[in-house]
mmCIF file of C-alpha atoms in Angstrom:
data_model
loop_
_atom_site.group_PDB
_atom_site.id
_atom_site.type_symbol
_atom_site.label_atom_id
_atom_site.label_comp_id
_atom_site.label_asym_id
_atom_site.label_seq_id
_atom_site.Cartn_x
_atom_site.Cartn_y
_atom_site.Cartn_z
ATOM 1 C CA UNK A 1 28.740 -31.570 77.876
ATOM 2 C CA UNK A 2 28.943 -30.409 73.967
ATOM 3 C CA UNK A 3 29.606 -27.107 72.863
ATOM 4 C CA UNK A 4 28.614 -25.838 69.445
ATOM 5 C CA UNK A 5 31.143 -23.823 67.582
ATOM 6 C CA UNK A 6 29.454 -23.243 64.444
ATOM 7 C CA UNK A 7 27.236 -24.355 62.003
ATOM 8 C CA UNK A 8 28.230 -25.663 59.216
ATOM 9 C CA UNK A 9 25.363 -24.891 56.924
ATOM 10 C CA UNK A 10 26.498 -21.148 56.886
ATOM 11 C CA UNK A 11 30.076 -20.609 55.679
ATOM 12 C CA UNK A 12 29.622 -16.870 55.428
ATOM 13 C CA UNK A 13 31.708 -14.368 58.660
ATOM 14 C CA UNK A 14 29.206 -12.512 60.226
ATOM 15 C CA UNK A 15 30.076 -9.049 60.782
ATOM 16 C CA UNK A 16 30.797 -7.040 63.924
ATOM 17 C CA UNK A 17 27.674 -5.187 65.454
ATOM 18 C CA UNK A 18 29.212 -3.092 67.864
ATOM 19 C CA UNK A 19 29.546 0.851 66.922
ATOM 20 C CA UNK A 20 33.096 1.934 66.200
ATOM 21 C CA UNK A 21 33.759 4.851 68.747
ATOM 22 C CA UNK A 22 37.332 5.497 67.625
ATOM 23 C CA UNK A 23 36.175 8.447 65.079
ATOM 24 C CA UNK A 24 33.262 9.674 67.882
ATOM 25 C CA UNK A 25 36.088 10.079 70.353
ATOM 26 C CA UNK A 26 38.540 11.703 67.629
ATOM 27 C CA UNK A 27 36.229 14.541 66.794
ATOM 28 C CA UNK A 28 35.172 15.309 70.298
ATOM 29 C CA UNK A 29 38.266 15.473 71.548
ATOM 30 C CA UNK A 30 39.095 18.049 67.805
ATOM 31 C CA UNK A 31 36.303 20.354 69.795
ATOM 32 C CA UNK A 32 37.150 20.151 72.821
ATOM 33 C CA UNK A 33 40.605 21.743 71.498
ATOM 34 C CA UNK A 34 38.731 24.470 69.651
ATOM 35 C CA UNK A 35 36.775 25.401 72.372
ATOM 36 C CA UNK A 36 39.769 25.405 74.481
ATOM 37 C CA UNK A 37 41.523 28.019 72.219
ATOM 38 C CA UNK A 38 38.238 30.182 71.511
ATOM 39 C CA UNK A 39 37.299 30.502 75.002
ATOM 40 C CA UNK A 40 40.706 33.469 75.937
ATOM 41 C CA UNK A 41 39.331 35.364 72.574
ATOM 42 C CA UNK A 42 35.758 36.177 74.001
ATOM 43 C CA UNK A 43 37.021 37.225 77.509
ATOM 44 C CA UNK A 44 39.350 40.197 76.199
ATOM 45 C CA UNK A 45 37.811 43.418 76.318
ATOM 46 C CA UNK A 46 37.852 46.307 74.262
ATOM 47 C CA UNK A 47 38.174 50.315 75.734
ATOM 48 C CA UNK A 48 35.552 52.436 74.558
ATOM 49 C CA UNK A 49 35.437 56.130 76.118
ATOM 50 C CA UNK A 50 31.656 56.699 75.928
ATOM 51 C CA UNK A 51 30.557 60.230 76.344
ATOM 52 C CA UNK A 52 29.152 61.056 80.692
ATOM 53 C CA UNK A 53 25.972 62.615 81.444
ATOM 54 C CA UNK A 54 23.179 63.373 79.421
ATOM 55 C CA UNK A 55 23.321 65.857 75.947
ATOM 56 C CA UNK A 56 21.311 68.984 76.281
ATOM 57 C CA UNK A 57 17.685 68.396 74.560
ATOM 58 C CA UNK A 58 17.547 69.649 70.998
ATOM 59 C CA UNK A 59 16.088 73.758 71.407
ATOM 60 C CA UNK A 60 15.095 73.727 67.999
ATOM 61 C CA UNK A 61 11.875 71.506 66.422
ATOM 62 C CA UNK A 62 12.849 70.321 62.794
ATOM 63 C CA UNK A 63 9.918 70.995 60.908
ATOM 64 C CA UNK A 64 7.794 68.438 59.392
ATOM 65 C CA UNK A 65 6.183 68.117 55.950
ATOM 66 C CA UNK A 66 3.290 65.162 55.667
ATOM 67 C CA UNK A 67 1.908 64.271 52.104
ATOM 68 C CA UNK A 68 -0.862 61.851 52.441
ATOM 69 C CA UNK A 69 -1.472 59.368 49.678
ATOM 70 C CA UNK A 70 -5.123 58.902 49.502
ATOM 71 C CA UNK A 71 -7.415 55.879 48.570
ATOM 72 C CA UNK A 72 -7.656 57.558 45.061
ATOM 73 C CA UNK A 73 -4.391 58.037 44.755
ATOM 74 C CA UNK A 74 -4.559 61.816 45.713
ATOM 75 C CA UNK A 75 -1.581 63.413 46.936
ATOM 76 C CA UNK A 76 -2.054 65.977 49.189
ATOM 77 C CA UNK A 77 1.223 67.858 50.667
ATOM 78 C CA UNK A 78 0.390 69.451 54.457
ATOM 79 C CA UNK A 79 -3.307 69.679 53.664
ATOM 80 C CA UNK A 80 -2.796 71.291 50.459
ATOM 81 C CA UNK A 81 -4.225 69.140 47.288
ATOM 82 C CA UNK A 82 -0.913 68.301 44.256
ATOM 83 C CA UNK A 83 -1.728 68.941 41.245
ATOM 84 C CA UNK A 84 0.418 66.162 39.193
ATOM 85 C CA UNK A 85 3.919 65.354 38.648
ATOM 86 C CA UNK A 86 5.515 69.003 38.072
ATOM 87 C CA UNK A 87 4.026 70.156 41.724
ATOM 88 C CA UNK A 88 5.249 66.983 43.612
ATOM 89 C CA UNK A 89 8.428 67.756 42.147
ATOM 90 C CA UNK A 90 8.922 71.491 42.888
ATOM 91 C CA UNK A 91 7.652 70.791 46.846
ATOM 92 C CA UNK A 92 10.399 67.894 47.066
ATOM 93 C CA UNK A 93 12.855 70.244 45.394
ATOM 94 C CA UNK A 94 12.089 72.783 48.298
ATOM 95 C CA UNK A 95 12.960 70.495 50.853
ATOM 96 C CA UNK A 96 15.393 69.146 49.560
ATOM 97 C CA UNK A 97 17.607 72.519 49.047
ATOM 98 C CA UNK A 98 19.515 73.848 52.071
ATOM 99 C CA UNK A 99 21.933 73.102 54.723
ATOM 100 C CA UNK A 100 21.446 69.022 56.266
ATOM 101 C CA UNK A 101 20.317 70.127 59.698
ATOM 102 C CA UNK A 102 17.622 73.016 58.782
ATOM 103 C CA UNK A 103 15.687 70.369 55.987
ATOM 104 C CA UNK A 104 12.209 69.328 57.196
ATOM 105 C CA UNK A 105 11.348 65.869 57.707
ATOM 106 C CA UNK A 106 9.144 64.312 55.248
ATOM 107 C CA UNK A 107 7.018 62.327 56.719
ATOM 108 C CA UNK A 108 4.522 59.837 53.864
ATOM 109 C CA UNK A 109 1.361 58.366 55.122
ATOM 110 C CA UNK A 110 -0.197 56.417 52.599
ATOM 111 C CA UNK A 111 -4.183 54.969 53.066
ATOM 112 C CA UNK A 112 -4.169 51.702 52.973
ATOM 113 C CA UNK A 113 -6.202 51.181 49.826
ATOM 114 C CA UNK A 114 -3.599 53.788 47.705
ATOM 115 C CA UNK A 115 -1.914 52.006 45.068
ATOM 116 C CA UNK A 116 1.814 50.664 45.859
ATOM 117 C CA UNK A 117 3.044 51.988 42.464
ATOM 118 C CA UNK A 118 2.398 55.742 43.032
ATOM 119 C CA UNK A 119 3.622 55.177 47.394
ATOM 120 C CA UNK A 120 7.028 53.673 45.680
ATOM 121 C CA UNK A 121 6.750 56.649 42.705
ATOM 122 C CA UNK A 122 6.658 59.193 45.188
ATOM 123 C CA UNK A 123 9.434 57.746 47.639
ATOM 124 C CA UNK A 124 11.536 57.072 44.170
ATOM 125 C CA UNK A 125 10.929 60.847 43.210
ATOM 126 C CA UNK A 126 11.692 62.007 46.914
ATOM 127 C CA UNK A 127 15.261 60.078 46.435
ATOM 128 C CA UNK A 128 16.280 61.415 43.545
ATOM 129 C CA UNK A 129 15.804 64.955 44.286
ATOM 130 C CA UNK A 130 18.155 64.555 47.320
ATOM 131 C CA UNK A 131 15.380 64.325 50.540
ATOM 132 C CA UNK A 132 17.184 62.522 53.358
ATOM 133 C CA UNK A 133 14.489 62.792 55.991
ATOM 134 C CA UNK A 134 11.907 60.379 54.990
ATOM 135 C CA UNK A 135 9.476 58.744 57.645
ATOM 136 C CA UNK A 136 6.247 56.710 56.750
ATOM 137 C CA UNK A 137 3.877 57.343 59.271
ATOM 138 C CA UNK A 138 0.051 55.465 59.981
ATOM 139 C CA UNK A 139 1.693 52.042 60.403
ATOM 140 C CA UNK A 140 -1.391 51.398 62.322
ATOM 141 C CA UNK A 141 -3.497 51.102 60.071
ATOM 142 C CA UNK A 142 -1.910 48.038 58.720
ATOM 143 C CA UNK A 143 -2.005 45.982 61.259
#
C-alpha cells in the first residue's frame, strides 16, 4: 500500500481553514460579565409617594379664545373679522396680561389652504407677547 504525502509540484503551505474561535469565545464571555453586573442595577427600586384618591374636578372653565386662519388668509378672532397687524396684536396683548391661571386658552385653527407663513406669523406674534396657552385645533382636516 502507498501513501501520498505531498506533491511535489506545489511547494507553497496551504493555510488553515478552520475559524479561529479563541476571540468569539473571549468577547462572549466580556458580555456575559456585563450582563452579570447590569442585571442587580435594574432590579433596585426607587420610593415615590404618589398622591391617593382622585383631585376634585376643576369648578371653574378657563375660557377659550379661537382665531381661525382662513383660506384667504383672513384672521378672524371668536367670530369677529382682524383688521391687520395692530388688532392681532392688541387681542394677544389682552390675553396675554393677567395672573397664569385666569388667561384664556388660545386655541388657532388654521384652513387647510391658509398660507404657512401668516399660521407661523401669528403663533410667532402670540409668543412674543407672552401667551402660554396655545392649542391648534381642526387637526382633522389634515388627515
Amino acid at each position: 500500500m502507498g501513501m501520498n504525502v505531498g506533491s511535489e509540484s506545489t511547494t507553497e503551505d496551504e493555510g488553515i481553514v478552520d475559524i479561529n474561535t479563541t476571540p468569539l469565545i473571549d468577547v462572549m464571555l466580556v458580555l456575559l460579565i456585563m450582563l452579570i453586573i447590569t442585571i442587580p442595577l435594574q432590579t433596585q427600586a426607587v420610593s415615590i409617594d404618589l398622591p391617593q384618591g382622585n383631585p376634585p374636578p376643576s369648578t371653574e372653565e378657563t375660557p377659550v379664545v379661537t382665531l381661525v386662519v382662513d383660506f384667504d388668509n383672513s384672521l378672524t378672532w371668536n367670530g369677529q373679522p382682524i383688521n391687520g397687524e395692530a388688532d392681532l396684536q392688541a387681542h394677544l396683548r389682552e390675553i396675554a396680561n393677567g395672573p397664569e391661571a385666569s388667561r384664556p386658552e388660545f386655541h388657532l385653527q388654521p384652513n387647510r389652504l391658509a398660507d404657512y407663513k401668516t399660521v407661523i406669523h401669528v403663533m410667532a406674534d402670540a409668543q412674543r407677547l407672552g401667551v402660554t396657552k396655545i392649542g391648534i385645533v381642526g387637526q382633522e382636516q389634515f388627515a
